[in-house]
Amino acid sequence: MKKLLSTLLVFVLLLSLTACGPAPSGPTETVENPFIQATTTGPTDPPTTAGATDATGSTGKGKPVPPLLPSNLSYSFGGVDQIMDDVSAHYDYTGGELQLAFHFVSSFDYSQYGVGPLLFLDGIPQPYKTEEEPWYSYLHIYSPIPNRFDADDNVITLSFIPVTGQAGDALELYITPVCDPDGDLLNGEFAEHSSFFHVQNRARDFCARVIFYETPPEPELPEIPDQVLSHSVTYEDEPRLRSWTPENLQQKHAYSYTINDQTRPATGGEIWYGFDQEPITLNFQIYGNSYVKYTLVCFKNYQPISIDPEDILYVEVKDGQRTEVEVQIDMSNFDGSAPVPFMVVLVPRNLQAYEDGTAAFWDHIGCRFENVAFFYFGGKEE
């Protein structure tokens, strides 16, 4: 059994490394289960991380498996000390701060620009600290050594007090890496092809559960200005779903977004120009699979636009209907003097396990963490 599981983990690793480099999706995306034809594993098989797995294929701790055939632009990332069970990878929370080790290795020299993880617990952004930067922030940057695939060379230890959860819960944790917080790639030698080097355009996620044996204390939250002016979630009938098969309804979803009623121009590059200090309106639509529940999280300059519990954008997909989310965002502090990165991510809250605790991952792999949008806000185009 261990030999079989190890083989499956290496197979999934190779798939994840191949999947790290597709072109960024456009404003509309339909996501299907890529493993339907690729493997015979069933829904009770434990999932693996995005490019990082337990090297032994057994329950317990282990180092990530390095890329077997590193090539240009290849990278892997994920946890190195998670516990594997019959459902998924997980961490045990027993009080105080939870510590986990995060690794990032690549054949591209990301150390020039810096790489750091964003954390989401139960769909909510999670501030954390590191040994090198012992204060709570939503993003910490470190410089991995290129082409060094020994995990010990490229690991940072993350510490955090969960923002949510209580004893008896098993909440889902997602981690995705971002790079170049200062926008150097926009002006450097790779500016013409900078989208190839922005990890946040390409990375899937590292996912695990946090099993709570204790209720966490109140966490220390960084001061974040509230930039949400208004938001709403409504539902409309979606006739396009009538042509979907039962299998599609279980394994697919489709979404789209606009900002100020416009989609991002195909020739717009990394910077979306034309923004000033007037508020912007993000419209997001999703329909399809009705099992998975999400949050929709917006980041401006790699900070959430609000941490007020009343501003959490909970997204539920209902059978036969289209969910429409609208959020108006304050831009009064943006003067256009320098580009500001903006991200929209769709984070699952109940993908990895059903309510009875059995694995749900393989039934809904197409509904995983989604990088809906990433670009830089710019002022008037020169």
GROMACS .gro file of C-alpha atoms in nm:
model
  382
    1MET     CA    1   0.000   0.000   0.000
    2LYS     CA    2   0.282   0.242   0.089
    3LYS     CA    3   0.455   0.165  -0.241
    4LEU     CA    4   0.134   0.233  -0.432
    5LEU     CA    5   0.070   0.558  -0.247
    6SER     CA    6   0.427   0.676  -0.305
    7THR     CA    7   0.386   0.611  -0.677
    8LEU     CA    8   0.063   0.810  -0.684
    9LEU     CA    9   0.223   1.100  -0.497
   10VAL     CA   10   0.512   1.121  -0.744
   11PHE     CA   11   0.261   1.105  -1.031
   12VAL     CA   12   0.055   1.388  -0.888
   13LEU     CA   13   0.376   1.585  -0.824
   14LEU     CA   14   0.470   1.560  -1.190
   15LEU     CA   15   0.122   1.677  -1.289
   16SER     CA   16   0.141   1.973  -1.050
   17LEU     CA   17   0.481   2.079  -1.182
   18THR     CA   18   0.348   2.067  -1.536
   19ALA     CA   19   0.044   2.269  -1.428
   20CYS     CA   20   0.248   2.545  -1.266
   21GLY     CA   21   0.303   2.724  -1.594
   22PRO     CA   22  -0.020   2.764  -1.795
   23ALA     CA   23  -0.109   3.105  -1.932
   24PRO     CA   24  -0.312   3.320  -1.691
   25SER     CA   25  -0.684   3.281  -1.735
   26GLY     CA   26  -0.891   3.551  -1.896
   27PRO     CA   27  -1.185   3.719  -1.730
   28THR     CA   28  -1.402   3.410  -1.781
   29GLU     CA   29  -1.293   3.065  -1.667
   30THR     CA   30  -1.456   2.722  -1.667
   31VAL     CA   31  -1.277   2.474  -1.449
   32GLU     CA   32  -1.304   2.098  -1.495
   33ASN     CA   33  -1.159   1.803  -1.309
   34PRO     CA   34  -0.823   1.732  -1.480
   35PHE     CA   35  -0.786   1.393  -1.312
   36ILE     CA   36  -1.100   1.228  -1.455
   37GLN     CA   37  -0.902   1.067  -1.739
   38ALA     CA   38  -0.556   1.094  -1.586
   39THR     CA   39  -0.579   0.856  -1.293
   40THR     CA   40  -0.791   0.581  -1.144
   41THR     CA   41  -0.765   0.704  -0.787
   42GLY     CA   42  -1.094   0.731  -0.603
   43PRO     CA   43  -1.252   1.004  -0.392
   44THR     CA   44  -1.114   0.860  -0.068
   45ASP     CA   45  -0.750   0.890  -0.177
   46PRO     CA   46  -0.573   1.162   0.022
   47PRO     CA   47  -0.482   1.475  -0.174
   48THR     CA   48  -0.129   1.603  -0.210
   49THR     CA   49   0.011   1.953  -0.194
   50ALA     CA   50   0.090   2.177  -0.488
   51GLY     CA   51   0.433   2.054  -0.580
   52ALA     CA   52   0.523   1.931  -0.231
   53THR     CA   53   0.442   1.592  -0.085
   54ASP     CA   54   0.551   1.368   0.197
   55ALA     CA   55   0.859   1.195   0.059
   56THR     CA   56   0.775   0.865   0.224
   57GLY     CA   57   0.408   0.861   0.126
   58SER     CA   58   0.326   0.767   0.485
   59THR     CA   59   0.151   0.934   0.775
   60GLY     CA   60   0.378   1.171   0.962
   61LYS     CA   61   0.640   1.427   0.879
   62GLY     CA   62   0.869   1.430   0.577
   63LYS     CA   63   1.056   1.655   0.337
   64PRO     CA   64   0.902   1.767   0.007
   65VAL     CA   65   0.983   1.569  -0.302
   66PRO     CA   66   1.210   1.785  -0.524
   67PRO     CA   67   1.127   1.840  -0.891
   68LEU     CA   68   1.257   1.539  -1.082
   69LEU     CA   69   1.330   1.719  -1.409
   70PRO     CA   70   1.379   2.088  -1.332
   71SER     CA   71   1.343   2.312  -1.635
   72ASN     CA   72   1.316   2.682  -1.706
   73LEU     CA   73   1.041   2.842  -1.495
   74SER     CA   74   0.977   2.524  -1.294
   75TYR     CA   75   0.907   2.560  -0.923
   76SER     CA   76   0.742   2.378  -0.636
   77PHE     CA   77   0.612   2.495  -0.302
   78GLY     CA   78   0.413   2.379  -0.003
   79GLY     CA   79   0.436   2.250   0.351
   80VAL     CA   80   0.706   2.013   0.472
   81ASP     CA   81   0.576   1.910   0.814
   82GLN     CA   82   0.206   1.838   0.758
   83ILE     CA   83   0.046   1.515   0.879
   84MET     CA   84  -0.127   1.291   0.626
   85ASP     CA   85  -0.444   1.100   0.706
   86ASP     CA   86  -0.717   0.930   0.500
   87VAL     CA   87  -0.877   1.266   0.413
   88SER     CA   88  -0.598   1.515   0.346
   89ALA     CA   89  -0.289   1.678   0.486
   90HIS     CA   90  -0.354   1.845   0.821
   91TYR     CA   91  -0.204   2.025   1.119
   92ASP     CA   92  -0.307   1.979   1.482
   93TYR     CA   93  -0.383   2.299   1.671
   94THR     CA   94  -0.329   2.248   2.044
   95GLY     CA   95  -0.325   2.610   2.160
   96GLY     CA   96  -0.106   2.919   2.137
   97GLU     CA   97   0.067   2.976   1.805
   98LEU     CA   98   0.056   2.717   1.529
   99GLN     CA   99   0.386   2.668   1.350
  100LEU     CA  100   0.433   2.523   1.005
  101ALA     CA  101   0.726   2.510   0.764
  102PHE     CA  102   0.680   2.645   0.412
  103HIS     CA  103   0.921   2.579   0.126
  104PHE     CA  104   0.968   2.728  -0.220
  105VAL     CA  105   1.222   2.602  -0.474
  106SER     CA  106   1.263   2.714  -0.833
  107SER     CA  107   1.492   2.707  -1.133
  108PHE     CA  108   1.427   3.081  -1.173
  109ASP     CA  109   1.610   3.321  -0.941
  110TYR     CA  110   1.317   3.455  -0.740
  111SER     CA  111   1.565   3.570  -0.477
  112GLN     CA  112   1.612   3.886  -0.685
  113TYR     CA  113   1.251   3.984  -0.625
  114GLY     CA  114   1.144   3.802  -0.313
  115VAL     CA  115   0.875   3.538  -0.256
  116GLY     CA  116   0.627   3.505   0.025
  117PRO     CA  117   0.311   3.310   0.110
  118LEU     CA  118  -0.042   3.439   0.164
  119LEU     CA  119  -0.246   3.231   0.413
  120PHE     CA  120  -0.621   3.174   0.423
  121LEU     CA  121  -0.801   2.989   0.703
  122ASP     CA  122  -1.169   2.911   0.649
  123GLY     CA  123  -1.150   3.155   0.359
  124ILE     CA  124  -1.023   3.444   0.574
  125PRO     CA  125  -0.679   3.606   0.526
  126GLN     CA  126  -0.445   3.502   0.806
  127PRO     CA  127  -0.166   3.726   0.944
  128TYR     CA  128   0.148   3.543   1.046
  129LYS     CA  129   0.506   3.605   1.148
  130THR     CA  130   0.841   3.441   1.074
  131GLU     CA  131   1.166   3.391   1.266
  132GLU     CA  132   1.333   3.661   1.057
  133GLU     CA  133   1.036   3.903   1.081
  134PRO     CA  134   0.872   3.838   1.421
  135TRP     CA  135   0.568   4.061   1.373
  136TYR     CA  136   0.227   3.985   1.234
  137SER     CA  137   0.169   4.073   0.870
  138TYR     CA  138  -0.035   3.930   0.584
  139LEU     CA  139   0.279   3.891   0.372
  140HIS     CA  140   0.642   3.819   0.462
  141ILE     CA  141   0.907   3.800   0.190
  142TYR     CA  142   1.216   3.582   0.179
  143SER     CA  143   1.480   3.502  -0.084
  144PRO     CA  144   1.494   3.134  -0.186
  145ILE     CA  145   1.816   3.000  -0.335
  146PRO     CA  146   1.761   2.911  -0.704
  147ASN     CA  147   1.821   2.555  -0.820
  148ARG     CA  148   1.872   2.429  -0.465
  149PHE     CA  149   1.619   2.152  -0.421
  150ASP     CA  150   1.717   2.051  -0.071
  151ALA     CA  151   1.421   2.169   0.134
  152ASP     CA  152   1.646   2.281   0.420
  153ASP     CA  153   1.784   2.559   0.197
  154ASN     CA  154   1.451   2.719   0.113
  155VAL     CA  155   1.224   2.686   0.416
  156ILE     CA  156   1.073   2.950   0.640
  157THR     CA  157   0.881   2.876   0.959
  158LEU     CA  158   0.543   3.049   0.979
  159SER     CA  159   0.376   3.115   1.315
  160PHE     CA  160   0.019   3.231   1.364
  161ILE     CA  161  -0.278   3.229   1.596
  162PRO     CA  162  -0.581   3.117   1.391
  163VAL     CA  163  -0.819   3.401   1.313
  164THR     CA  164  -1.117   3.171   1.347
  165GLY     CA  165  -1.209   2.826   1.478
  166GLN     CA  166  -1.275   2.656   1.809
  167ALA     CA  167  -1.214   2.319   1.971
  168GLY     CA  168  -1.370   2.044   1.760
  169ASP     CA  169  -1.342   2.228   1.425
  170ALA     CA  170  -1.148   2.110   1.122
  171LEU     CA  171  -1.103   2.418   0.901
  172GLU     CA  172  -0.936   2.441   0.565
  173LEU     CA  173  -0.602   2.616   0.522
  174TYR     CA  174  -0.481   2.742   0.184
  175ILE     CA  175  -0.143   2.894   0.104
  176THR     CA  176  -0.042   3.055  -0.223
  177PRO     CA  177   0.291   3.227  -0.295
  178VAL     CA  178   0.335   3.576  -0.440
  179CYS     CA  179   0.651   3.754  -0.554
  180ASP     CA  180   0.788   4.096  -0.645
  181PRO     CA  181   0.588   4.311  -0.401
  182ASP     CA  182   0.783   4.620  -0.510
  183GLY     CA  183   0.702   4.578  -0.880
  184ASP     CA  184   1.067   4.548  -0.988
  185LEU     CA  185   0.974   4.303  -1.263
  186LEU     CA  186   0.774   4.578  -1.432
  187ASN     CA  187   1.092   4.778  -1.491
  188GLY     CA  188   1.365   4.513  -1.508
  189GLU     CA  189   1.504   4.307  -1.792
  190PHE     CA  190   1.202   4.074  -1.773
  191ALA     CA  191   0.943   4.352  -1.793
  192GLU     CA  192   0.835   4.248  -2.142
  193HIS     CA  193   0.755   3.897  -2.016
  194SER     CA  194   0.690   3.972  -1.652
  195SER     CA  195   0.370   3.766  -1.639
  196PHE     CA  196   0.584   3.452  -1.669
  197PHE     CA  197   0.761   3.534  -1.345
  198HIS     CA  198   0.473   3.641  -1.125
  199VAL     CA  199   0.403   3.332  -0.918
  200GLN     CA  200   0.059   3.462  -0.824
  201ASN     CA  201  -0.045   3.439  -1.190
  202ARG     CA  202   0.034   3.069  -1.204
  203ALA     CA  203   0.040   2.896  -0.867
  204ARG     CA  204  -0.244   2.672  -0.761
  205ASP     CA  205  -0.224   2.634  -0.386
  206PHE     CA  206  -0.107   2.431  -0.092
  207CYS     CA  207  -0.406   2.301   0.100
  208ALA     CA  208  -0.447   2.126   0.433
  209ARG     CA  209  -0.687   2.118   0.727
  210VAL     CA  210  -0.629   2.260   1.073
  211ILE     CA  211  -0.782   2.030   1.335
  212PHE     CA  212  -0.862   2.224   1.653
  213TYR     CA  213  -0.806   2.055   1.988
  214GLU     CA  214  -0.817   2.392   2.166
  215THR     CA  215  -0.997   2.720   2.105
  216PRO     CA  216  -0.743   2.987   2.002
  217PRO     CA  217  -0.707   3.316   2.191
  218GLU     CA  218  -0.777   3.648   2.022
  219PRO     CA  219  -0.507   3.693   1.755
  220GLU     CA  220  -0.299   4.003   1.702
  221LEU     CA  221  -0.428   4.168   1.385
  222PRO     CA  222  -0.230   4.428   1.191
  223GLU     CA  223  -0.394   4.765   1.140
  224ILE     CA  224  -0.557   4.758   0.797
  225PRO     CA  225  -0.760   5.051   0.660
  226ASP     CA  226  -1.115   4.955   0.569
  227GLN     CA  227  -1.146   5.018   0.195
  228VAL     CA  228  -1.483   4.848   0.137
  229LEU     CA  229  -1.750   5.109   0.074
  230SER     CA  230  -2.032   4.863   0.008
  231HIS     CA  231  -2.092   4.504  -0.096
  232SER     CA  232  -2.378   4.273  -0.187
  233VAL     CA  233  -2.441   3.910  -0.283
  234THR     CA  234  -2.748   3.826  -0.493
  235TYR     CA  235  -2.877   3.526  -0.690
  236GLU     CA  236  -3.032   3.500  -1.037
  237ASP     CA  237  -3.156   3.204  -1.244
  238GLU     CA  238  -2.885   3.079  -1.481
  239PRO     CA  239  -3.033   2.916  -1.798
  240ARG     CA  240  -2.692   2.798  -1.922
  241LEU     CA  241  -2.689   2.536  -1.645
  242ARG     CA  242  -2.978   2.350  -1.811
  243SER     CA  243  -2.737   2.210  -2.071
  244TRP     CA  244  -2.487   2.081  -1.814
  245THR     CA  245  -2.472   1.708  -1.740
  246PRO     CA  246  -2.508   1.582  -1.382
  247GLU     CA  247  -2.134   1.511  -1.381
  248ASN     CA  248  -2.059   1.866  -1.493
  249LEU     CA  249  -2.281   2.006  -1.221
  250GLN     CA  250  -2.078   1.813  -0.965
  251GLN     CA  251  -1.732   1.884  -1.103
  252LYS     CA  252  -1.745   2.222  -1.280
  253HIS     CA  253  -1.800   2.585  -1.213
  254ALA     CA  254  -1.775   2.894  -1.430
  255TYR     CA  255  -1.703   3.249  -1.327
  256SER     CA  256  -1.636   3.594  -1.470
  257TYR     CA  257  -1.557   3.940  -1.339
  258THR     CA  258  -1.558   4.302  -1.447
  259ILE     CA  259  -1.417   4.617  -1.292
  260ASN     CA  260  -1.616   4.932  -1.361
  261ASP     CA  261  -1.812   4.724  -1.616
  262GLN     CA  262  -1.498   4.648  -1.815
  263THR     CA  263  -1.291   4.336  -1.861
  264ARG     CA  264  -0.916   4.372  -1.866
  265PRO     CA  265  -0.794   4.454  -2.219
  266ALA     CA  266  -0.613   4.159  -2.377
  267THR     CA  267  -0.325   4.389  -2.478
  268GLY     CA  268  -0.310   4.569  -2.146
  269GLY     CA  269  -0.002   4.389  -2.017
  270GLU     CA  270   0.052   4.387  -1.643
  271ILE     CA  271  -0.077   4.740  -1.576
  272TRP     CA  272  -0.443   4.837  -1.606
  273TYR     CA  273  -0.439   5.211  -1.665
  274GLY     CA  274  -0.703   5.475  -1.619
  275PHE     CA  275  -0.769   5.459  -1.246
  276ASP     CA  276  -0.772   5.764  -1.024
  277GLN     CA  277  -0.908   5.843  -0.679
  278GLU     CA  278  -1.268   5.759  -0.765
  279PRO     CA  279  -1.414   5.436  -0.616
  280ILE     CA  280  -1.409   5.124  -0.831
  281THR     CA  281  -1.677   4.855  -0.855
  282LEU     CA  282  -1.586   4.487  -0.883
  283ASN     CA  283  -1.859   4.257  -1.017
  284PHE     CA  284  -1.804   3.882  -0.987
  285GLN     CA  285  -2.034   3.603  -1.107
  286ILE     CA  286  -2.015   3.228  -1.048
  287TYR     CA  287  -2.241   2.930  -1.119
  288GLY     CA  288  -2.217   2.552  -1.137
  289ASN     CA  289  -2.114   2.315  -0.856
  290SER     CA  290  -2.329   2.392  -0.553
  291TYR     CA  291  -2.141   2.190  -0.291
  292VAL     CA  292  -1.835   2.406  -0.240
  293LYS     CA  293  -1.868   2.732  -0.046
  294TYR     CA  294  -1.615   3.012  -0.083
  295THR     CA  295  -1.502   3.355   0.017
  296LEU     CA  296  -1.401   3.616  -0.240
  297VAL     CA  297  -1.099   3.809  -0.111
  298CYS     CA  298  -0.949   4.125  -0.262
  299PHE     CA  299  -0.593   4.239  -0.196
  300LYS     CA  300  -0.454   4.582  -0.278
  301ASN     CA  301  -0.078   4.607  -0.241
  302TYR     CA  302  -0.088   4.254  -0.093
  303GLN     CA  303  -0.305   4.364   0.199
  304PRO     CA  304  -0.674   4.269   0.231
  305ILE     CA  305  -0.900   4.564   0.152
  306SER     CA  306  -1.078   4.504   0.483
  307ILE     CA  307  -1.053   4.274   0.785
  308ASP     CA  308  -1.390   4.378   0.929
  309PRO     CA  309  -1.597   4.059   0.979
  310GLU     CA  310  -1.894   4.243   0.826
  311ASP     CA  311  -1.699   4.284   0.502
  312ILE     CA  312  -1.623   3.914   0.446
  313LEU     CA  313  -1.762   3.820   0.105
  314TYR     CA  314  -1.914   3.477   0.159
  315VAL     CA  315  -1.998   3.310  -0.173
  316GLU     CA  316  -2.249   3.027  -0.193
  317VAL     CA  317  -2.344   2.865  -0.526
  318LYS     CA  318  -2.706   2.755  -0.552
  319ASP     CA  319  -2.849   2.489  -0.784
  320GLY     CA  320  -2.967   2.640  -1.111
  321GLN     CA  321  -2.865   2.993  -1.012
  322ARG     CA  322  -2.587   3.241  -1.072
  323THR     CA  323  -2.431   3.410  -0.771
  324GLU     CA  324  -2.350   3.777  -0.827
  325VAL     CA  325  -2.110   3.960  -0.596
  326GLU     CA  326  -2.060   4.336  -0.611
  327VAL     CA  327  -1.810   4.526  -0.400
  328GLN     CA  328  -1.726   4.895  -0.418
  329ILE     CA  329  -1.366   4.973  -0.323
  330ASP     CA  330  -1.224   5.303  -0.198
  331MET     CA  331  -0.936   5.434  -0.412
  332SER     CA  332  -0.893   5.772  -0.243
  333ASN     CA  333  -0.537   5.685  -0.134
  334PHE     CA  334  -0.427   5.599  -0.489
  335ASP     CA  335  -0.271   5.892  -0.675
  336GLY     CA  336  -0.140   5.698  -0.975
  337SER     CA  337   0.223   5.787  -0.905
  338ALA     CA  338   0.325   5.420  -0.886
  339PRO     CA  339   0.151   5.097  -0.994
  340VAL     CA  340  -0.029   4.912  -0.716
  341PRO     CA  341  -0.080   4.532  -0.735
  342PHE     CA  342  -0.440   4.414  -0.704
  343MET     CA  343  -0.550   4.052  -0.656
  344VAL     CA  344  -0.888   3.882  -0.640
  345VAL     CA  345  -0.890   3.523  -0.512
  346LEU     CA  346  -1.170   3.270  -0.467
  347VAL     CA  347  -1.098   3.056  -0.160
  348PRO     CA  348  -1.288   2.731  -0.083
  349ARG     CA  349  -1.414   2.677   0.272
  350ASN     CA  350  -1.539   2.317   0.256
  351LEU     CA  351  -1.363   2.146  -0.032
  352GLN     CA  352  -1.136   1.896   0.138
  353ALA     CA  353  -1.386   1.703   0.350
  354TYR     CA  354  -1.757   1.635   0.368
  355GLU     CA  355  -1.947   1.707   0.688
  356ASP     CA  356  -1.903   1.346   0.797
  357GLY     CA  357  -1.524   1.383   0.767
  358THR     CA  358  -1.473   1.172   0.456
  359ALA     CA  359  -1.259   1.303   0.170
  360ALA     CA  360  -1.429   1.531  -0.081
  361PHE     CA  361  -1.117   1.660  -0.256
  362TRP     CA  362  -1.115   1.426  -0.554
  363ASP     CA  363  -1.484   1.487  -0.627
  364HIS     CA  364  -1.435   1.863  -0.650
  365ILE     CA  365  -1.076   1.920  -0.758
  366GLY     CA  366  -1.194   2.166  -1.022
  367CYS     CA  367  -1.330   2.393  -0.750
  368ARG     CA  368  -0.999   2.459  -0.580
  369PHE     CA  369  -0.836   2.789  -0.493
  370GLU     CA  370  -0.863   3.029  -0.788
  371ASN     CA  371  -0.656   3.335  -0.873
  372VAL     CA  372  -0.945   3.520  -1.035
  373ALA     CA  373  -0.753   3.836  -1.123
  374PHE     CA  374  -0.406   3.984  -1.085
  375PHE     CA  375  -0.280   4.309  -1.231
  376TYR     CA  376  -0.141   4.649  -1.132
  377PHE     CA  377  -0.361   4.955  -1.098
  378GLY     CA  378  -0.211   5.243  -1.293
  379GLY     CA  379  -0.299   5.609  -1.324
  380LYS     CA  380  -0.330   5.785  -1.657
  381GLU     CA  381  -0.129   5.612  -1.927
  382GLU     CA  382   0.166   5.824  -2.038
   0.00000   0.00000   0.00000
